XYZ file of C-alpha atoms in Angstrom:
428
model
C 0.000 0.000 0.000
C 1.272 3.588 -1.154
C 0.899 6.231 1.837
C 2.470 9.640 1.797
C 4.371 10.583 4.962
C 4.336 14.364 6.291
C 6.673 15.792 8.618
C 4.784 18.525 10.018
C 5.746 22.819 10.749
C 8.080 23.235 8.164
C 7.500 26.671 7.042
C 7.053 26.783 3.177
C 8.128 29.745 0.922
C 8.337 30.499 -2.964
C 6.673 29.566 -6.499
C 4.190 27.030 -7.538
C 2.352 26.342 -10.658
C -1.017 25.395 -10.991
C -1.551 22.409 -13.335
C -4.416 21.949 -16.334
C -8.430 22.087 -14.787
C -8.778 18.303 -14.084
C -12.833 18.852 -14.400
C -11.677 20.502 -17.589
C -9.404 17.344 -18.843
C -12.174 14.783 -17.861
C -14.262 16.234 -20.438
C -11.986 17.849 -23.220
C -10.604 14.443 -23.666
C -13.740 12.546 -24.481
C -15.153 15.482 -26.676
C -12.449 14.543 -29.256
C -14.417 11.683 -30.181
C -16.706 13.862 -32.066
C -13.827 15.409 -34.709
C -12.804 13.681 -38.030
C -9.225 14.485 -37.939
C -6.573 14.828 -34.983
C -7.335 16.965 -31.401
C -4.230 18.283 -29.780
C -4.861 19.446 -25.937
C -2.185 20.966 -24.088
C -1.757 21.719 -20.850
C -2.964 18.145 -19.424
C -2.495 17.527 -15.634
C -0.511 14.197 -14.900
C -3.027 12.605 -13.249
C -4.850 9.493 -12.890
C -7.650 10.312 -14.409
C -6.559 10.990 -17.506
C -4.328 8.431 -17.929
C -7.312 6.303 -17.604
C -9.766 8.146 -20.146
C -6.177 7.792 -22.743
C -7.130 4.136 -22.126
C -11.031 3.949 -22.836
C -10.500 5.969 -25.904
C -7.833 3.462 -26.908
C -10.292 0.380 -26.574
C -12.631 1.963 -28.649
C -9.887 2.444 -31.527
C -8.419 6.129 -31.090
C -4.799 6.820 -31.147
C -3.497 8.419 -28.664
C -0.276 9.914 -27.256
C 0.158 11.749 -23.745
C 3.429 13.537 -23.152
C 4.528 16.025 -20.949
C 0.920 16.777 -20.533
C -0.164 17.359 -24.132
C -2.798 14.489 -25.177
C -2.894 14.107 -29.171
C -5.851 12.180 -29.964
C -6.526 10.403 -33.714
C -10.586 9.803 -33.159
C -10.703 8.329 -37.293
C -10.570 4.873 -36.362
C -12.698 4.869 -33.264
C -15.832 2.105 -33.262
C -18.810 1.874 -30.877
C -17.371 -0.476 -28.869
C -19.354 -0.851 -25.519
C -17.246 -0.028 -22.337
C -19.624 -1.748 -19.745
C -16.778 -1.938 -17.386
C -13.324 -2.183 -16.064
C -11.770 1.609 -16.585
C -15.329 2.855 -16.663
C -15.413 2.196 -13.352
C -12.624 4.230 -12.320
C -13.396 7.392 -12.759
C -16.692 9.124 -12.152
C -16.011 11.632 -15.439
C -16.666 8.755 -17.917
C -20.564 9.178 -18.389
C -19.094 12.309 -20.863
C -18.432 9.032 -23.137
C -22.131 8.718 -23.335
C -22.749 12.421 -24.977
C -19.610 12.171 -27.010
C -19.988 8.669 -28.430
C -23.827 9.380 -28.933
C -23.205 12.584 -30.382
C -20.518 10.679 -33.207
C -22.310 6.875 -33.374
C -25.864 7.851 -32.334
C -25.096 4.519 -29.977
C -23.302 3.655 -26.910
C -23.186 0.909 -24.129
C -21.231 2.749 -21.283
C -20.906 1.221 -17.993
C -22.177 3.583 -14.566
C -19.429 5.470 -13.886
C -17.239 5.142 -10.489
C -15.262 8.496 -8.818
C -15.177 8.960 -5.204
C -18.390 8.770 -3.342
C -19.887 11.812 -2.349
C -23.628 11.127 -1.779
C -26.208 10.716 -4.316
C -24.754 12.198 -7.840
C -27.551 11.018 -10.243
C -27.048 11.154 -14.050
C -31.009 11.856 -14.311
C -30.571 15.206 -15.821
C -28.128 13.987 -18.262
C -30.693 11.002 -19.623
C -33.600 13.697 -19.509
C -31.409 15.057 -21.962
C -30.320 12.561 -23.863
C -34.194 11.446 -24.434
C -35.181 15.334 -25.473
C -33.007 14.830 -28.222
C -34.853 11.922 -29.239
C -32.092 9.113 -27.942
C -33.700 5.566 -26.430
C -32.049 4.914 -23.020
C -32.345 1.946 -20.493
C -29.887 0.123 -17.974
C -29.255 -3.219 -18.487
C -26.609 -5.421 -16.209
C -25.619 -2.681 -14.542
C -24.681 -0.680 -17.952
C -26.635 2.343 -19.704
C -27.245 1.608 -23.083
C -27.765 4.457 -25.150
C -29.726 4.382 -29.168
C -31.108 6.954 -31.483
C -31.784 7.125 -35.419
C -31.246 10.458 -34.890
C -30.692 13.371 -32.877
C -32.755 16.224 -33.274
C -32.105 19.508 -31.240
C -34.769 20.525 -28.590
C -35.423 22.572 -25.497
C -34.115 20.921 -22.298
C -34.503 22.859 -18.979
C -32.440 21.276 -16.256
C -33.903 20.926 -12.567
C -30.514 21.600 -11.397
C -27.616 23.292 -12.562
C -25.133 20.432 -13.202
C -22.216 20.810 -14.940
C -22.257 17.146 -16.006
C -25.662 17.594 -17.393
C -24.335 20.613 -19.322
C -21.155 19.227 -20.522
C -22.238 16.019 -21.825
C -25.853 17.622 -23.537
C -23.455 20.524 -25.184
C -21.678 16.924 -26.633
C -24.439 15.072 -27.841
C -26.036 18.298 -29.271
C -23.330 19.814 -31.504
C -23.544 17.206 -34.370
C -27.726 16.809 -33.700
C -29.690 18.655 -36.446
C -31.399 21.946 -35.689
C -31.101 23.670 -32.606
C -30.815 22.502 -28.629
C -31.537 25.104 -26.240
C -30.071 24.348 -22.795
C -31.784 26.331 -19.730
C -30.804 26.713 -16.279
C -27.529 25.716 -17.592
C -24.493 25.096 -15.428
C -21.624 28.453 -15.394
C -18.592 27.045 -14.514
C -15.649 28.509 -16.136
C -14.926 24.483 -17.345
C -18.166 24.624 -19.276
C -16.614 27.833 -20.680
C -13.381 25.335 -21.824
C -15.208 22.657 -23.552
C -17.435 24.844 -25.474
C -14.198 26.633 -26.625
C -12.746 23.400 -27.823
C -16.000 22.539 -29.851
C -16.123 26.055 -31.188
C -12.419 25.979 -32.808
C -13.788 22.062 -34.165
C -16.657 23.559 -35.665
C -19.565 23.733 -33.568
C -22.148 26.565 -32.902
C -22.305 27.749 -29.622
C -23.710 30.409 -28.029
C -23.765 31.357 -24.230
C -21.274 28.880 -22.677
C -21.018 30.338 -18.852
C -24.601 31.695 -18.644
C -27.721 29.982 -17.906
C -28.923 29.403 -21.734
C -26.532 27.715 -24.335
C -27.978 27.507 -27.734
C -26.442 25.388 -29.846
C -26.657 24.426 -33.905
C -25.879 21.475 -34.997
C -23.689 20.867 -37.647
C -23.078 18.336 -40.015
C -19.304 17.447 -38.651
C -16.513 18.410 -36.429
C -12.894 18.733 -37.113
C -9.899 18.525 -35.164
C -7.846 21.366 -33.742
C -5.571 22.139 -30.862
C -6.598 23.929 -27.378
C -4.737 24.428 -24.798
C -6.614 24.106 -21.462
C -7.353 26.328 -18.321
C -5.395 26.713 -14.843
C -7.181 24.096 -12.399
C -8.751 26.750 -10.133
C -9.514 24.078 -7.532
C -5.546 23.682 -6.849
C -4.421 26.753 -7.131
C -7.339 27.198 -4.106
C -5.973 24.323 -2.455
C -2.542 26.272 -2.532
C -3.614 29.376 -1.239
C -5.352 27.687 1.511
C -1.918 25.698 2.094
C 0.074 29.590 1.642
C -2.239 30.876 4.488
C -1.552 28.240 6.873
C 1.975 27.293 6.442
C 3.748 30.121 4.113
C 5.967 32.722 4.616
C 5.472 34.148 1.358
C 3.696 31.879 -1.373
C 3.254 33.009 -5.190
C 0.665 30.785 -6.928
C 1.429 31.101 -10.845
C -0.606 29.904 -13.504
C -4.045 31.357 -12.250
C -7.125 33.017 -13.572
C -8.241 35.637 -10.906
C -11.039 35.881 -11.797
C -12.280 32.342 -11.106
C -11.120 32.357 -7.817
C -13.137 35.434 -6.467
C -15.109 33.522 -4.250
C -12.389 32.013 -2.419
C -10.267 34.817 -2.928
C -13.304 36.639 -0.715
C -13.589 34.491 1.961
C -10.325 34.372 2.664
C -9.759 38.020 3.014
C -12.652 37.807 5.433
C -10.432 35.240 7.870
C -7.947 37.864 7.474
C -5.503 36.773 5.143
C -3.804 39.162 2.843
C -3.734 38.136 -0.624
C -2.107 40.488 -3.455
C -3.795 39.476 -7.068
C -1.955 39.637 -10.371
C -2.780 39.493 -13.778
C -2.143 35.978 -13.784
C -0.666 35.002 -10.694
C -1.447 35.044 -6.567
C 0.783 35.984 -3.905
C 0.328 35.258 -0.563
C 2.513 37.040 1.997
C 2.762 35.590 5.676
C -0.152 34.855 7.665
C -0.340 35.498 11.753
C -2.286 32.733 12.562
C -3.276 34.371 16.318
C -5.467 36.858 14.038
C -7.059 34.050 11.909
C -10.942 34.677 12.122
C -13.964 31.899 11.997
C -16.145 32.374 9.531
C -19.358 30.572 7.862
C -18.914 29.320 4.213
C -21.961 27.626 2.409
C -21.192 26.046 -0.612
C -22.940 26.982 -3.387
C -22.450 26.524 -7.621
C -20.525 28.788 -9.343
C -19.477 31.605 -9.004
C -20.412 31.005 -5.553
C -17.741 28.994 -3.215
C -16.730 25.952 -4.575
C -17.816 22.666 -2.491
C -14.257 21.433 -3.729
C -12.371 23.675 -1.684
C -14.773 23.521 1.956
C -12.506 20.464 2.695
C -9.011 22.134 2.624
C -10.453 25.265 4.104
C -11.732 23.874 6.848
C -8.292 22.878 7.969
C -7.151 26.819 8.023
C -10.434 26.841 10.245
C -8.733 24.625 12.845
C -6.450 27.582 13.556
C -8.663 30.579 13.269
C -10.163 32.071 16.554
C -13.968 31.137 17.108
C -16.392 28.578 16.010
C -16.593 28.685 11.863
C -19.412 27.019 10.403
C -19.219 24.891 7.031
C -22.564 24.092 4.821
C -22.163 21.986 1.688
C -25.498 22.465 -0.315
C -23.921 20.803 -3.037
C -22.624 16.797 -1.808
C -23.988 16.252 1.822
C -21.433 13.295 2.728
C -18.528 15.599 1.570
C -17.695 15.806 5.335
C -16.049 12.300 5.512
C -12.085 14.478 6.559
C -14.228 15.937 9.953
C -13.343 12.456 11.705
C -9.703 12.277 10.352
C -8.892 15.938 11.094
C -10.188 14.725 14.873
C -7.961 12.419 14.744
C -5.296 14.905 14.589
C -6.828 17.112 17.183
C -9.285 18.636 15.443
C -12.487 20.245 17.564
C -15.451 19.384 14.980
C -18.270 18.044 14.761
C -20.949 17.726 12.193
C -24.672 17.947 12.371
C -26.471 16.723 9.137
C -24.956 19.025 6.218
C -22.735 21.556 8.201
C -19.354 20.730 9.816
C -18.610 23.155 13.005
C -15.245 23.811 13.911
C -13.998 25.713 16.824
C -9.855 26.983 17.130
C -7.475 27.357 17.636
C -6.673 23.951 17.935
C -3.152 22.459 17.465
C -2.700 19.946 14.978
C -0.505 16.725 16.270
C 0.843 14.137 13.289
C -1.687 10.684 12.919
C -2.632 8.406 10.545
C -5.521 9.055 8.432
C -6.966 8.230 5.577
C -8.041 9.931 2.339
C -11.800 9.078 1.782
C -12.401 11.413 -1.293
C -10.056 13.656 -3.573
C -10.569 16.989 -1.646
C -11.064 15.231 1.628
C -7.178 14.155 0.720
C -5.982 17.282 -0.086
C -7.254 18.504 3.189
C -5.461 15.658 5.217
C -1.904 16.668 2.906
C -2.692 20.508 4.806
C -3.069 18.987 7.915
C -0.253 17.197 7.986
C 2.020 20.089 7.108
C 0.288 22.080 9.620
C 0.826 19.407 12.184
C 3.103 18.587 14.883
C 5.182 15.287 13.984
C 4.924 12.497 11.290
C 1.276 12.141 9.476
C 0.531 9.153 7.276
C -1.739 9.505 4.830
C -3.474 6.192 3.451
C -5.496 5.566 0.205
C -3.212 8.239 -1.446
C -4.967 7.125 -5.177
C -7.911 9.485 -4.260
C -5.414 12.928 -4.231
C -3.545 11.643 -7.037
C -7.084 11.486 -9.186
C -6.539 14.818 -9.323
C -3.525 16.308 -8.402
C -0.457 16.400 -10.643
C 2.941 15.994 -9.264
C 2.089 17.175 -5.395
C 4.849 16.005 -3.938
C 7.294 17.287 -6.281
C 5.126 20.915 -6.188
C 5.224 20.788 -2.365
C 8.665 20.043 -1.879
C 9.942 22.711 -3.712
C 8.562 24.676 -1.181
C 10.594 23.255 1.561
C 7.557 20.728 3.003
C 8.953 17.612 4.020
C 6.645 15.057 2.493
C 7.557 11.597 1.080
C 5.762 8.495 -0.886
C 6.516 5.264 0.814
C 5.298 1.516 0.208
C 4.062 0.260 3.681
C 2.778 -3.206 4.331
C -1.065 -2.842 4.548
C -2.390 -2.141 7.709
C -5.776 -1.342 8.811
C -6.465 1.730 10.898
C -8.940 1.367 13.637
C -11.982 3.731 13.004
C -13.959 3.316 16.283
C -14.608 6.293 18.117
């Protein structure tokens, strides 16, 4: 078993990049399916993930190369192979191989897709929309199977505002004839990305990042190259981490503007933050003035439910009781009982975590339930006092690229290690 070891209150100081969007990659990569000539994306985080999307497009016949994070993709050869299982599973980002392959083969048999567990994430809005634009869908063995003569564009008005939804309708709809009218679309600047990458192959899109996309169809895509946007969920993570541990962090690689929310809220602990055009510094924090405060999570551009995880570990050390409400994934509070482990005071009652500092942070072992959940824990344990193991390390590296290298150029003392497997005792 793979665990990452932290020695604790080493002071960190100097430059880090933020990597490609990873909710960005999950999608860009299957939406090559739908061009009739090569898709270049640059700008790919390193990370699981994608690694394992490279693979599904590869059983279904594309050719594809992935180095130093630029992804070529040749889509000419692909088939409608079903993918009822095995890498399917892996990653919860696949179901975007149910727009894209039923946008090219008006057919697909795609298994339901895995990702960490964060309550119920149902791909209802994504078959409503499927079915609007005229597409036959049941589930059989466990697999969705997907079949239209042909897709014709309608009006689809989602009951919530899921970027999944959005993402994978914008796919199926670009190559359906006529037009599709999305409403009470999704916003979030990834949307923005993959509507980008379908505009420069072709398609007709109009109001990617508000709450109405139209969209023509056309008759076919082709490819092009696209290079993708800063991951605005790590370079959050990192500011969170500057704020707690820095003396002096610059975050490079960044697009203010996407991190306003967060950018907000920590201002309002009392952290100073200087913005640039397309970089973040964050000069050192005094922890003794830290202030609580009350984050809900909300969808974007509201504050991210990605980042209530790592933030709530600068919350250990702010003065006062802060108060943490996910709207968005109510079991997203699976790092509560870890971060007690390590000394944390919190508690949480149905869909808010309270946590009351300062509290000091002593070394444990813990485990990383969820992605975000693990980059909180990685926080922690620089934060902390002594050695922290981290277990079920696969979860942070589904979504961030080269950590440990990034972190110990810092100066944090952090370390990959192969450790017989051991189970830790979760009893109270």
């Amino acid at each position: 078993m793979d665990v990452y070891k932290i020695t604790g209150e080493n002071r960190l100081q100097g430059t880090i990049k933020v990597s490609g969007a990873k909710n960005s990659a999950v999608a860009l990569i299957p939406a090559s399916i739908l061009a009739n000539s090569p898709v270049t994306i640059g700008g790919i985080p390193e990370i699981s993930d994608a690694w394992t999307l490279k693979a599904l497009l590869e059983e279904i016949g594309g050719e594809v190369t992935f180095v130093d994070g630029k992804m070529v993709i040749d889509p000419t050869q692909m088939v409608d192979l079903p993918l009822p299982n095995g890498n399917v599973k892996k990653l919860r980002a696949s179901y975007y191989l149910m727009g894209a392959m039923l946008g090219r083969f008006k057919k697909a048999v795609i298994g339901l897709p895995g990702g960490c567990f964060l309550g119920p994430r149902p791909i209802d809005q994504h078959i409503k929309g499927f079915e609007a634009l005229g597409a036959k869908i049941t589930n059989e063995h466990g697999a969705i199977y997907l079949r239209a003569e042909e897709l014709i564009g309608a009006k689809i008005y989602l009951d919530i505002a899921s970027v999944g939804a959005t993402i994978n309708i914008m796919l199926a709809a670009v190559l359906a004839k006529g037009r599709t009218v999305i409403e009470n679309a999704a916003k979030e600047p990834e949307i923005i990305d993959v509507a980008t990458l379908l505009t420069n192959m072709g398609a007709k899109i109009k109001g990617a990042g508000t709450s109405v996309i139209r969209i023509d169809g056309v008759e076919e895509l082709h490819g092009t190259e696209h290079t993708i946007i800063p991951d605005r969920i790590e370079a959050a993570t990192f500011m969170v981490m500057a704020a707690a541990v820095g003396d002096g962090i610059t975050i490079d690689n960044v697009i203010p503007l996407h991190l306003e929310a967060i950018i907000a809220k920590l201002r309002e602990m009392g952290v100073k933050i200087e913005v640039g055009e397309e970089s973040i510094f964050v000069p050192k924090t005094d922890l003794s003035t830290l202030q609580a405060v009350d984050v809900k999570t909300l969808v974007y551009p509201g504050f991210p439910t990605d980042i209530q995880q790592p933030l709530s570990v600068l919350m250990t050390q702010a003065s006062g009781s802060s108060k943490v409400t996910d709207t968005i994934y109510t079991a997203r509070f699976k790092h509560i009982d870890e971060l007690r482990r390590m000394n944390a005071n919190a508690r949480v009652e149905g869909n808010t975590a309270m946590i009351t500092g300062p509290s000091k942070l002593e070394g444990s072992t813990v485990t990383a339930t969820d992605l975000r959940a693990g980059a909180a824990l990685v926080l922690a344990g620089l934060l902390a006092e002594g050695e922290t193991e981290i277990q079920e390390i696969y979860h942070i590296e589904r979504g961030y690229s080269a950590l440990i290298e990034k972190l110990r150029d810092l100066g944090a003392d952090i370390r990959r290690e192969t450790t017989m497997a051991s189970t830790v005792d979760t009893q109270e």
